[in-house]
Tab-separated table of C-alpha atoms in Angstrom:
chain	number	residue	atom	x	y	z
A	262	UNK	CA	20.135	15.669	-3.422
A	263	UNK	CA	18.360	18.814	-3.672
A	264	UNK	CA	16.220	20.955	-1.463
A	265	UNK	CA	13.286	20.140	-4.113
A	266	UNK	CA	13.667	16.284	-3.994
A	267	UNK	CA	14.801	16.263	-0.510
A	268	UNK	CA	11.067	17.666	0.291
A	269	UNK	CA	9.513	15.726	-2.123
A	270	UNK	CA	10.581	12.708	-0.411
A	271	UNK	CA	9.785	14.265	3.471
A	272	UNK	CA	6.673	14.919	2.248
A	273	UNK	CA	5.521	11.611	0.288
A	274	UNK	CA	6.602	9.685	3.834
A	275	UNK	CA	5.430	12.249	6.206
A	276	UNK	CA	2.226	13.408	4.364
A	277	UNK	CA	-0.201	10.432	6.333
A	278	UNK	CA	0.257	11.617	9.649
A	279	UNK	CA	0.667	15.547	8.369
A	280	UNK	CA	-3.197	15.208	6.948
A	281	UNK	CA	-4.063	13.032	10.083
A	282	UNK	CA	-2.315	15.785	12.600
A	283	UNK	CA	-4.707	18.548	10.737
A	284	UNK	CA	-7.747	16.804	10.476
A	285	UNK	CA	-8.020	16.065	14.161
A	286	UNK	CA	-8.010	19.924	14.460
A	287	UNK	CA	-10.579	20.861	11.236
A	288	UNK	CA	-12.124	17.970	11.742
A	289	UNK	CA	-12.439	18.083	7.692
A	290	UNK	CA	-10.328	15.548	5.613
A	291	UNK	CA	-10.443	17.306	2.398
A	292	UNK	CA	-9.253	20.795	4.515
A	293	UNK	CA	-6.890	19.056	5.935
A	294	UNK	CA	-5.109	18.168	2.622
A	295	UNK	CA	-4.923	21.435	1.370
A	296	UNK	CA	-3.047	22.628	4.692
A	297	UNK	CA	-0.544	20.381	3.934
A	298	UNK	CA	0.289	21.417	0.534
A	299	UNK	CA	-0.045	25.229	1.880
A	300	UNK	CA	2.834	23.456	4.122
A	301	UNK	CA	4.269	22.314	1.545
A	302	UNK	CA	4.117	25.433	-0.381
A	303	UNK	CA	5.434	27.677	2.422
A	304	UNK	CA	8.654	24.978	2.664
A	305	UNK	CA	9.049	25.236	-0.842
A	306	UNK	CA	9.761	29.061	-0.280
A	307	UNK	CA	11.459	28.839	2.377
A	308	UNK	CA	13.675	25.532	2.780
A	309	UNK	CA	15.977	26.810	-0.634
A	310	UNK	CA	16.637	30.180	1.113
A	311	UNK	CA	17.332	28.967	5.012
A	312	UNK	CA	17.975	25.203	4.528
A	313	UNK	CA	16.461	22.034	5.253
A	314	UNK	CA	15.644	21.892	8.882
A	315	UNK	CA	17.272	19.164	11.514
A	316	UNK	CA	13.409	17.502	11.519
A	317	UNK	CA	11.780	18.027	8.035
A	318	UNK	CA	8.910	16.251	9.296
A	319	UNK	CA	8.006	18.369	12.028
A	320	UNK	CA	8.458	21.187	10.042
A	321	UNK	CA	6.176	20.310	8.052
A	322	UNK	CA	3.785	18.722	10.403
A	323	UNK	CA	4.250	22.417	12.948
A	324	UNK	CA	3.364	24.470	9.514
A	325	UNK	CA	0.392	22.711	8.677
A	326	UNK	CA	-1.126	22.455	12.168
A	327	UNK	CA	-0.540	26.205	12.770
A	328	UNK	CA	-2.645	27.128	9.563
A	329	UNK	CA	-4.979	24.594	10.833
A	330	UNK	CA	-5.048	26.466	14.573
A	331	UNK	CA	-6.061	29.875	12.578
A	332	UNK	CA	-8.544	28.506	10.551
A	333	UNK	CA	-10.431	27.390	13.361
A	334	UNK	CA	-9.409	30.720	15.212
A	335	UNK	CA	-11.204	32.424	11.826
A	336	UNK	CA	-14.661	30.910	12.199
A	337	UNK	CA	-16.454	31.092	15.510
A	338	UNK	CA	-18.531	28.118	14.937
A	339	UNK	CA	-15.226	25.894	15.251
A	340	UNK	CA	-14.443	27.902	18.668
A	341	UNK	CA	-15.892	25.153	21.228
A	342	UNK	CA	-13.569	23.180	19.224
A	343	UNK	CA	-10.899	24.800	19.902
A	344	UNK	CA	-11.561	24.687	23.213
A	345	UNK	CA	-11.227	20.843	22.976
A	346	UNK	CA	-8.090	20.821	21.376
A	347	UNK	CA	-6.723	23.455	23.913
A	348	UNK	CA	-3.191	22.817	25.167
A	349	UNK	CA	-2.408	20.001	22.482
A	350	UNK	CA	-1.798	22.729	20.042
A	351	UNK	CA	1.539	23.916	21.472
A	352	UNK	CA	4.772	23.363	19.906
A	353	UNK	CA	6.310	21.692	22.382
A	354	UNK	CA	3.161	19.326	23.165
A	355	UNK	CA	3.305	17.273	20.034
A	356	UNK	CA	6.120	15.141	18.419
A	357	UNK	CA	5.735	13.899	15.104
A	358	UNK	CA	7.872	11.206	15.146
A	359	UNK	CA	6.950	7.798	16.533
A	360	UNK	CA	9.995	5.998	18.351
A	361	UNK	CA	9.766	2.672	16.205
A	362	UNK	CA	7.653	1.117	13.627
A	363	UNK	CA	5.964	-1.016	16.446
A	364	UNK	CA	4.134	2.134	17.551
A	365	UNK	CA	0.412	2.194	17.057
A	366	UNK	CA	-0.253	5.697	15.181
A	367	UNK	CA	-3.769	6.883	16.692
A	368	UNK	CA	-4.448	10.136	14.230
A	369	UNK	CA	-3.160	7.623	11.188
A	370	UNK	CA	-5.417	5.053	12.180
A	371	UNK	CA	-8.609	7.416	12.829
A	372	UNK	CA	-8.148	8.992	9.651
A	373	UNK	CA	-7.889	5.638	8.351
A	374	UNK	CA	-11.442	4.931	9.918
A	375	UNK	CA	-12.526	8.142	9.487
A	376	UNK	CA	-11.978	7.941	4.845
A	377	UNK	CA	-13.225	4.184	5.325
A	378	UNK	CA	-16.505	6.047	6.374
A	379	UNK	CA	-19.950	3.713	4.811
A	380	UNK	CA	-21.201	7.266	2.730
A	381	UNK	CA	-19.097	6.164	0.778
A	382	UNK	CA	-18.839	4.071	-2.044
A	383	UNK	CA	-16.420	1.362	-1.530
A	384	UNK	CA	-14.421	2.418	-4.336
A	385	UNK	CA	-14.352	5.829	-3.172
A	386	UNK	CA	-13.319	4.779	0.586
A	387	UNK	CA	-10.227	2.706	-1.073
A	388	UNK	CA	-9.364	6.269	-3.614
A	389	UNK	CA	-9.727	8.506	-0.742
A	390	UNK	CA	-7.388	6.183	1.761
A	391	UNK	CA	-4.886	5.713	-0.513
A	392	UNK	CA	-4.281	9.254	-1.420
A	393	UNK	CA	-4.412	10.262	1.838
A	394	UNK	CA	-2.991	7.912	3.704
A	395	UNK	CA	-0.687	6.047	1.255
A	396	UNK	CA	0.520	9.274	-0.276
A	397	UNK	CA	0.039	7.658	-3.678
A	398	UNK	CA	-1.002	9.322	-7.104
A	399	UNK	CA	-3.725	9.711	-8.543
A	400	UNK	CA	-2.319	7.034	-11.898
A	401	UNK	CA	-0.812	5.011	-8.950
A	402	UNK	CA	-4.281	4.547	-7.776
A	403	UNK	CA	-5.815	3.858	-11.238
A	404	UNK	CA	-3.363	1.368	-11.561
A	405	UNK	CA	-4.175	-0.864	-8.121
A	406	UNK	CA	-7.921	-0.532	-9.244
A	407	UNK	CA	-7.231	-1.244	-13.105
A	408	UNK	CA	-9.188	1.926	-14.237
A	409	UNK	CA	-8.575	5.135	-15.764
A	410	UNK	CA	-6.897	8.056	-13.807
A	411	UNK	CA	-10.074	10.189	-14.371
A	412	UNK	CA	-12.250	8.299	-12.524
A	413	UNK	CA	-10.333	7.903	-9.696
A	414	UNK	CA	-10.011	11.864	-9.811
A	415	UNK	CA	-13.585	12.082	-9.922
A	416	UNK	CA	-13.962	9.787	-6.748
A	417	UNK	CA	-11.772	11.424	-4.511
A	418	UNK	CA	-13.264	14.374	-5.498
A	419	UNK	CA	-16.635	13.479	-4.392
A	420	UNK	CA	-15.383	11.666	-1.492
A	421	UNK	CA	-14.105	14.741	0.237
A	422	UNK	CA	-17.488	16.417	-0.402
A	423	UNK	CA	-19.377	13.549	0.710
A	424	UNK	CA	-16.966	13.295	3.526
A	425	UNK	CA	-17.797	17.077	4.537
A	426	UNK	CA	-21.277	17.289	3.724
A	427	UNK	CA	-22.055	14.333	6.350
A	428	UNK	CA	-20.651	16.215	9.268
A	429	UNK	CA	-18.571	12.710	9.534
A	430	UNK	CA	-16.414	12.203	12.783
A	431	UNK	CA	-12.680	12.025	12.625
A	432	UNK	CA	-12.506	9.633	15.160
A	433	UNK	CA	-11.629	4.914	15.233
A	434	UNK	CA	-15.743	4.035	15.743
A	435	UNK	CA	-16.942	1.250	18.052
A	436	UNK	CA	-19.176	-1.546	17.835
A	437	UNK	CA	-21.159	-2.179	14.824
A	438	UNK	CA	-19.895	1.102	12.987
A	439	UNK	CA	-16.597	-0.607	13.489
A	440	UNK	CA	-17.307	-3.552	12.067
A	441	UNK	CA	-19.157	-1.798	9.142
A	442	UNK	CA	-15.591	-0.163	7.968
A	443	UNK	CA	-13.260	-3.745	8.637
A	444	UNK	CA	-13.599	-4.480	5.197
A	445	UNK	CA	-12.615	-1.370	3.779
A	446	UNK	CA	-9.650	-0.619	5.920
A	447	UNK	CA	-8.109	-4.383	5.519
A	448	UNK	CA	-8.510	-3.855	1.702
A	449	UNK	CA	-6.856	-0.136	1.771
A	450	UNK	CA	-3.821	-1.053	4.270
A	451	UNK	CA	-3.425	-3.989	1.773
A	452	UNK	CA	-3.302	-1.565	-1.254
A	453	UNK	CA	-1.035	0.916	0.646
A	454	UNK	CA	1.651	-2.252	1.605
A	455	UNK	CA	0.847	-3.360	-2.141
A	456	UNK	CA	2.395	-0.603	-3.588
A	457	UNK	CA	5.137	-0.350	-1.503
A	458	UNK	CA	6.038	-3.740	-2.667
A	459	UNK	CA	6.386	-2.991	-5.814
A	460	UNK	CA	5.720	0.434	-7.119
A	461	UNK	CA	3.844	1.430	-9.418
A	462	UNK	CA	6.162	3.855	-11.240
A	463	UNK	CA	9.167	5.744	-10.557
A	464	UNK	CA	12.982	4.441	-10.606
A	465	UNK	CA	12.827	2.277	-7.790
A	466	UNK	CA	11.290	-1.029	-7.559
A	467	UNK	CA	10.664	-0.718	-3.637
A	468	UNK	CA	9.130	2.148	-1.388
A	469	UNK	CA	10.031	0.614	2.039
A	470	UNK	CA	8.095	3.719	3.896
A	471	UNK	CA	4.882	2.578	2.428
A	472	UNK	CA	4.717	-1.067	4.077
A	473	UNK	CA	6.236	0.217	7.194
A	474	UNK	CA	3.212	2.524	6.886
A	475	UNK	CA	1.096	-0.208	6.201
A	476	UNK	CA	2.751	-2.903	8.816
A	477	UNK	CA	2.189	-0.419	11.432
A	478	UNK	CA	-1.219	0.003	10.405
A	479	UNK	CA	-1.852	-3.697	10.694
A	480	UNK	CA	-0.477	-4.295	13.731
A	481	UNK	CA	-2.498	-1.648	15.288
A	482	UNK	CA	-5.505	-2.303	13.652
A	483	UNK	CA	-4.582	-6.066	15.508
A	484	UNK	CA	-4.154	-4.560	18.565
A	485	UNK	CA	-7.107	-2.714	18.416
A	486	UNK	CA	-9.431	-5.689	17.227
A	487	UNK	CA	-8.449	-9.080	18.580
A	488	UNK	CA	-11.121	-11.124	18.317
A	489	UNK	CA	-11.247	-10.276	14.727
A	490	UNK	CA	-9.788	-13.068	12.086
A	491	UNK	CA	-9.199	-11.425	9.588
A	492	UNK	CA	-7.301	-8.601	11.227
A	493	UNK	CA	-4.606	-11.199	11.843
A	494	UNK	CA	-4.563	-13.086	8.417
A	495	UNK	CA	-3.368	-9.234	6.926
A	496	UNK	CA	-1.436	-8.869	9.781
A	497	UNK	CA	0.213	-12.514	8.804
A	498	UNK	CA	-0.112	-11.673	5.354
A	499	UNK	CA	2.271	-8.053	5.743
A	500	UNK	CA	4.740	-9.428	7.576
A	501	UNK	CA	5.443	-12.548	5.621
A	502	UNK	CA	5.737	-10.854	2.410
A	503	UNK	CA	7.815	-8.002	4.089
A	504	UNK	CA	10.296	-10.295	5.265
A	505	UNK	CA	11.392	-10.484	1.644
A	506	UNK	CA	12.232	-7.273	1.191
A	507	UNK	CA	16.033	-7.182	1.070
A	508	UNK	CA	16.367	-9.817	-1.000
A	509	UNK	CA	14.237	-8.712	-3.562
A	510	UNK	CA	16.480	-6.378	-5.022
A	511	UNK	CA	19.973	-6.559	-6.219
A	512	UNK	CA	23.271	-3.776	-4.804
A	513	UNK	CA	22.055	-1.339	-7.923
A	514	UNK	CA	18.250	-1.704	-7.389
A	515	UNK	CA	17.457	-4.465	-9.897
A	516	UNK	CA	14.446	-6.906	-8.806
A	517	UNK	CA	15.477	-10.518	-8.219
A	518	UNK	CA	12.796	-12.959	-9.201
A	519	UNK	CA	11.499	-15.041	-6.437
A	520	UNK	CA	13.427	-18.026	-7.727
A	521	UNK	CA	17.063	-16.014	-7.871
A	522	UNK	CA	16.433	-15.042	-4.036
A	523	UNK	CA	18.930	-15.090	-1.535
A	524	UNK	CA	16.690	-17.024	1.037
A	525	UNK	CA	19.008	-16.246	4.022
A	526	UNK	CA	18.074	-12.339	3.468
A	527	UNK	CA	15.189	-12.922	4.611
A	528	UNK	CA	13.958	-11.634	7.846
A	529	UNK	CA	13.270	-14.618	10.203
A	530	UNK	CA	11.537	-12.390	12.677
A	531	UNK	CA	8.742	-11.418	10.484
A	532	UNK	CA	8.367	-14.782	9.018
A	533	UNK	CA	8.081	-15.923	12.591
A	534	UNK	CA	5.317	-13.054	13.296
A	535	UNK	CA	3.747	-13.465	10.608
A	536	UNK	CA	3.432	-17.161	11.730
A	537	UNK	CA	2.063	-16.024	14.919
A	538	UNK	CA	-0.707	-13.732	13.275
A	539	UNK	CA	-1.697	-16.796	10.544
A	540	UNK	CA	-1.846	-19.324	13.941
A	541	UNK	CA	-4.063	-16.674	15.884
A	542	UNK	CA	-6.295	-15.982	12.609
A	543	UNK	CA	-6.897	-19.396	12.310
A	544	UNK	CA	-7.800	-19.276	16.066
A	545	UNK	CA	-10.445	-16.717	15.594
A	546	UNK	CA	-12.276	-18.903	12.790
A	547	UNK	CA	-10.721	-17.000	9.748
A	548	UNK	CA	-8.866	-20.223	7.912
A	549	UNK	CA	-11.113	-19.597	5.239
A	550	UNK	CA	-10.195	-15.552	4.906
A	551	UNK	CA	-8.928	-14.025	2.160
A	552	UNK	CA	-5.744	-12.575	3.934
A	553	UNK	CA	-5.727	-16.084	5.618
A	554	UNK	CA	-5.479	-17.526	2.684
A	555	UNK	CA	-3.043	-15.405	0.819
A	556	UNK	CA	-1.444	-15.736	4.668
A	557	UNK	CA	-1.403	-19.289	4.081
A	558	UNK	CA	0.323	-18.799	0.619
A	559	UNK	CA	2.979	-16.561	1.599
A	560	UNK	CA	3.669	-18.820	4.772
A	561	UNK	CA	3.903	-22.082	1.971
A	562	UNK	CA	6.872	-20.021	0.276
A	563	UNK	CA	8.635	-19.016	3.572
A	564	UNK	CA	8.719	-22.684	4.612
A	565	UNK	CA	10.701	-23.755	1.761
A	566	UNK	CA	14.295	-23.662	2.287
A	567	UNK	CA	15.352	-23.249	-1.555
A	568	UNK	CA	12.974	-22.331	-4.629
A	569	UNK	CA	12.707	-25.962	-5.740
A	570	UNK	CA	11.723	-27.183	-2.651
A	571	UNK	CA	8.136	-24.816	-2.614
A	572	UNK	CA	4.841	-26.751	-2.483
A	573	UNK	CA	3.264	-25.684	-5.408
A	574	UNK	CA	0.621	-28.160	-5.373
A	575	UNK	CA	-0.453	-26.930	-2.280
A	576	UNK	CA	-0.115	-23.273	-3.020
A	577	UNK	CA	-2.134	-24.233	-6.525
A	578	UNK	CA	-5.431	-25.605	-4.228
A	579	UNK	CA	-4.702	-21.961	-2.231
A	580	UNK	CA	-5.580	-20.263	-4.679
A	581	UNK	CA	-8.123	-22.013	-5.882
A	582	UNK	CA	-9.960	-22.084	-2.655
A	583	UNK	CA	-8.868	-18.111	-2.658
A	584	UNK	CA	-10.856	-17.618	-6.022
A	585	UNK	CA	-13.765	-18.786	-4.369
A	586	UNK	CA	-14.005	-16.328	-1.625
A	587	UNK	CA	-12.513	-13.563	-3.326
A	588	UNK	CA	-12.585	-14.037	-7.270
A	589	UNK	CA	-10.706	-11.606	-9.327
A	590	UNK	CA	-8.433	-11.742	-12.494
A	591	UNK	CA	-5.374	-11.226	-10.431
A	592	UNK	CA	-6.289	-14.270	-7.900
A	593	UNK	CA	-6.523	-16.463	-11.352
A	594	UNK	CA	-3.179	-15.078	-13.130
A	595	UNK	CA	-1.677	-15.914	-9.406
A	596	UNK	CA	-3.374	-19.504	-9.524
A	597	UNK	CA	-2.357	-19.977	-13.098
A	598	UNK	CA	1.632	-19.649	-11.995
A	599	UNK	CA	1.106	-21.978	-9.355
A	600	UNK	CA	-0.605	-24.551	-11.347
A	601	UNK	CA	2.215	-24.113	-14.164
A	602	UNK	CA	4.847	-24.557	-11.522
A	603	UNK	CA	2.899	-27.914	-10.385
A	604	UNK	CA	1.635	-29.779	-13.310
A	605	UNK	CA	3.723	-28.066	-16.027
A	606	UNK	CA	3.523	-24.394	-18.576
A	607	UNK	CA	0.960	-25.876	-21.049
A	608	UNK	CA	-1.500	-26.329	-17.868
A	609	UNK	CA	-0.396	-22.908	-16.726
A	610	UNK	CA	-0.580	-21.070	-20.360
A	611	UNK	CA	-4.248	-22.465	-21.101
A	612	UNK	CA	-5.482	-20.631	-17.503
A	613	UNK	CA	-3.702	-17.610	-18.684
A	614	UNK	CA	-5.153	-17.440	-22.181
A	615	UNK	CA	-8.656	-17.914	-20.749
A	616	UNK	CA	-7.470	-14.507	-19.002
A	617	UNK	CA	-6.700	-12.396	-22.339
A	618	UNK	CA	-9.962	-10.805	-22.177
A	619	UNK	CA	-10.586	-10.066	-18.400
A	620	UNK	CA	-11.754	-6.949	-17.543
A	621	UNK	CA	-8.940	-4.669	-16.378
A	622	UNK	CA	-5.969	-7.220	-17.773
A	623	UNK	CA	-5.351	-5.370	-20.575
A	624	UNK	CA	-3.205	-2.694	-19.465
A	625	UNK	CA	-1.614	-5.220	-17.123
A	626	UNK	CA	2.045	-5.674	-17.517
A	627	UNK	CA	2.070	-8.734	-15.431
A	628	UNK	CA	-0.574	-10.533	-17.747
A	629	UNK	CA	2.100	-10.667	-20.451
A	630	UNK	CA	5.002	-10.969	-18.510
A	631	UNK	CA	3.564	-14.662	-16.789
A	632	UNK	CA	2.719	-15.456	-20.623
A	633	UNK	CA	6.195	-14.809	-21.457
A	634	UNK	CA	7.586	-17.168	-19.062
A	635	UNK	CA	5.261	-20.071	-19.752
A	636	UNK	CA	5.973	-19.389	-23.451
A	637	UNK	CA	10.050	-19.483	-22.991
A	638	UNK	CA	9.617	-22.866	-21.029
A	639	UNK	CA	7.658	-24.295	-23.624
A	640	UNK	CA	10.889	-23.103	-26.217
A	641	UNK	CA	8.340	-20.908	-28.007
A	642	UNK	CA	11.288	-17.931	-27.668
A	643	UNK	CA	9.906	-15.813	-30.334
A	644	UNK	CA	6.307	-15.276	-29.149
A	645	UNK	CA	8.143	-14.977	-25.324
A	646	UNK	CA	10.252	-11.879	-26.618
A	647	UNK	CA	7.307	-10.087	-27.939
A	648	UNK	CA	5.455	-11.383	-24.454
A	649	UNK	CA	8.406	-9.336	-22.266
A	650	UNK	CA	8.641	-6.593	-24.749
A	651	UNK	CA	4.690	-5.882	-24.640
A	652	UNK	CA	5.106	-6.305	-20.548
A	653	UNK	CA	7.854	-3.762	-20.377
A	654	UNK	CA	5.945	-1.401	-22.462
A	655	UNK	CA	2.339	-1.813	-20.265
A	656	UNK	CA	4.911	-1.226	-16.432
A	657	UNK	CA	5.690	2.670	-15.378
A	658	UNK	CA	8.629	1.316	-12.997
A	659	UNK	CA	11.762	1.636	-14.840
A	660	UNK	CA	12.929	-1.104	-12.748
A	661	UNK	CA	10.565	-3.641	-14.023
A	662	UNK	CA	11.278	-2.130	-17.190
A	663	UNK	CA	14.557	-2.844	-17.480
A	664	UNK	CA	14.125	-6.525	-15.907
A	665	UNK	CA	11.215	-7.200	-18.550
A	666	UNK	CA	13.889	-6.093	-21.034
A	667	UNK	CA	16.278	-8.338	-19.928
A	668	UNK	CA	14.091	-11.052	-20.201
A	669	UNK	CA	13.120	-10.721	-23.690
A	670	UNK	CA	16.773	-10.156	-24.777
A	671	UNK	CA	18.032	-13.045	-22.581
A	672	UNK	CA	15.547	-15.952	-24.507
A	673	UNK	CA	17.170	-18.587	-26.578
């Protein structure tokens, strides 16, 4: 590996709590991401000529914060500020590194908080999280929302002046201010996990980083908020679905379908957290939650020992009731698999046809890919080719590119 794509990858997992670090100093978000590429910049010149250092991280994290401590140093209305920070700007004061992925991040979470502020447009709060915190690109984040890449640039954009311009606090709020932001941090964390899960483009399928990122993120945010419901169906939610991760690709990095799943790769002590966070959502009153529910999904396929023994009836009236609370295009592709895999493809193929012109599903790879498979177990294998072919043309991830492939080559 090179120096280049060694710090390419440092920097995509370390970038989160690199921006965080900062903006607790500048108390400025947007700032704060533009001392982290100078970091990055300055380890670009230097990291070819004297090597990559024993803690890349740090490095990176120790570069940023000391342009940080000069700005401040620069501008005399920052210098009670400074006084605030005082001794935790030393070198040897701060480590970068949390021991274990159990470990609640605090400047992660506040700058979590803190991009999740209300000034902002919903859409703009998810944008602004996801490039900050999740690290992702700008298409990557078109892509979760189903729009175009240039207004997603526009948002963060105005987010970071928005951001500025309201003097906000970088800081996890209390109370009703607290409550004000839930929404928008469960729906960012999810997106963050989301596309860890399955990336959006690139040569691997997975980017584990992202939903440790996002598991810690949950778990904290549980810690933090117990009485809250909902908190605990995403937590349930993240570590169900993470439990799958090993098995869901191959020794060279090919996806394995959910039904070609090595079940005993698994991770039993997620599934049995992620139990534990369903039971105490349902505790709180959030049954009816859309994390719950999704919860509720994931926990329906972690109960069943082999593929053919999954309760798709009952995962079918999931997502029904999950429609209701949260409708979306996605929830009713989702619903339409279920109900294909319960009562048969044509009942499944006449939901997903009634999705062809859905707002955002046309640049969906998944939208064709489901058609493909109800059209290949109905033996229409001509119109299922062109289904897989017109998926693997719509994905970015050569992974899913190559499996979409497959699949059109592979029906008789």
């Amino acid at each position: 590996m090179t120096v280049e794509s060694t710090l390419e990858t440092v920097f995509r997992m370390e970038s989160a709590r690199i921006i965080a670090t900062v903006a607790r100093i500048v108390r400025d978000v947007g700032i704060a991401e533009e001392l982290a590429q100078d970091a990055l910049v300055a380890a670009l010149e230097q990291w070819p000529r004297e090597g990559v250092p024993d803690r890349p991280g740090a490095w990176l994290t120790a570069a940023a914060r000391h342009r940080a401590v000069d700005l401040v140093r620069r501008r005399e209305t920052y210098a009670r500020k400074l006084a605030e920070v005082g001794r935790t700007l030393t070198e040897e004061s701060y480590d970068p590194e949390p021991s274990g992925p159990g470990d609640i991040d605090d400047d992660v979470l506040r700058l979590v908080f803190t991009t999740c502020h209300p000034v902002l447009s919903a859409e703009a709060r998810a944008a602004l999280t996801l490039r900050l915190v999740g690290g992702l690109r700008t298409d990557e984040i078109a892509r979760a929302f189903l729009v175009p890449e240039p207004t997603v640039a526009a948002r963060i954009t105005r987010a970071k002046r928005a951001l500025a311009k309201a003097g906000v606090e970088f800081e996890v709020p209390y109370g009703a201010d607290r409550a004000a932001r839930l929404g928008s941090v469960l729906e960012v964390i999810y997106l963050i996990f989301n596309e860890g899960y399955a990336a959006t483009a690139g040569d691997d399928l997975l980017r584990p980083a992202l939903c440790e990122d996002a598991l810690r993120l949950a778990r904290g945010l549980a810690a933090l908020m117990p009485a809250e419901s909902e908190v605990h169906g995403l937590a349930a939610l993240l570590e169900i679905q993470a439990s799958r991760t090993a098995a869901r690709t191959g020794p060279d990095g090919a996806p394995v379908l959910l039904a070609d799943q090595n079940r005993r790769r698994w991770n039993r002590l997620l599934i049995r957290r992620g139990y534990a966070a369903l039971e105490r959502a349902v505790a709180t009153g959030g049954a009816h939650g859309p994390y719950a529910l999704q919860a509720a999904i994931a926990a329906c396929h972690a109960r069943a020992a082999a593929y053919e023994d999954t309760d798709w009836a009952t995962i079918a009236a999931l997502y029904e009731r999950l429609a209701a609370v949260a409708p979306s295009p996605v929830v009713e592709l989702n619903r339409a698999v279920a109900v294909s895999m319960a009562e048969g493809p044509e009942a499944g193929l006449a939901l997903v046809d009634a999705l062809a012109t859905a707002p955002g599903l046309d640049r969906y790879h998944l939208l064709p890919s489901v058609r493909g498979d109800l059209l290949a177990r109905l033996g229409r294998t001509s119109e299922a080719r062109a289904e897989f072919t017109r998926a693997a043309d719509l994905t970015r991830n050569a992974r899913e590119r190559e499996l979409l492939l497959a699949r059109a080559r592979e029906v008789q």
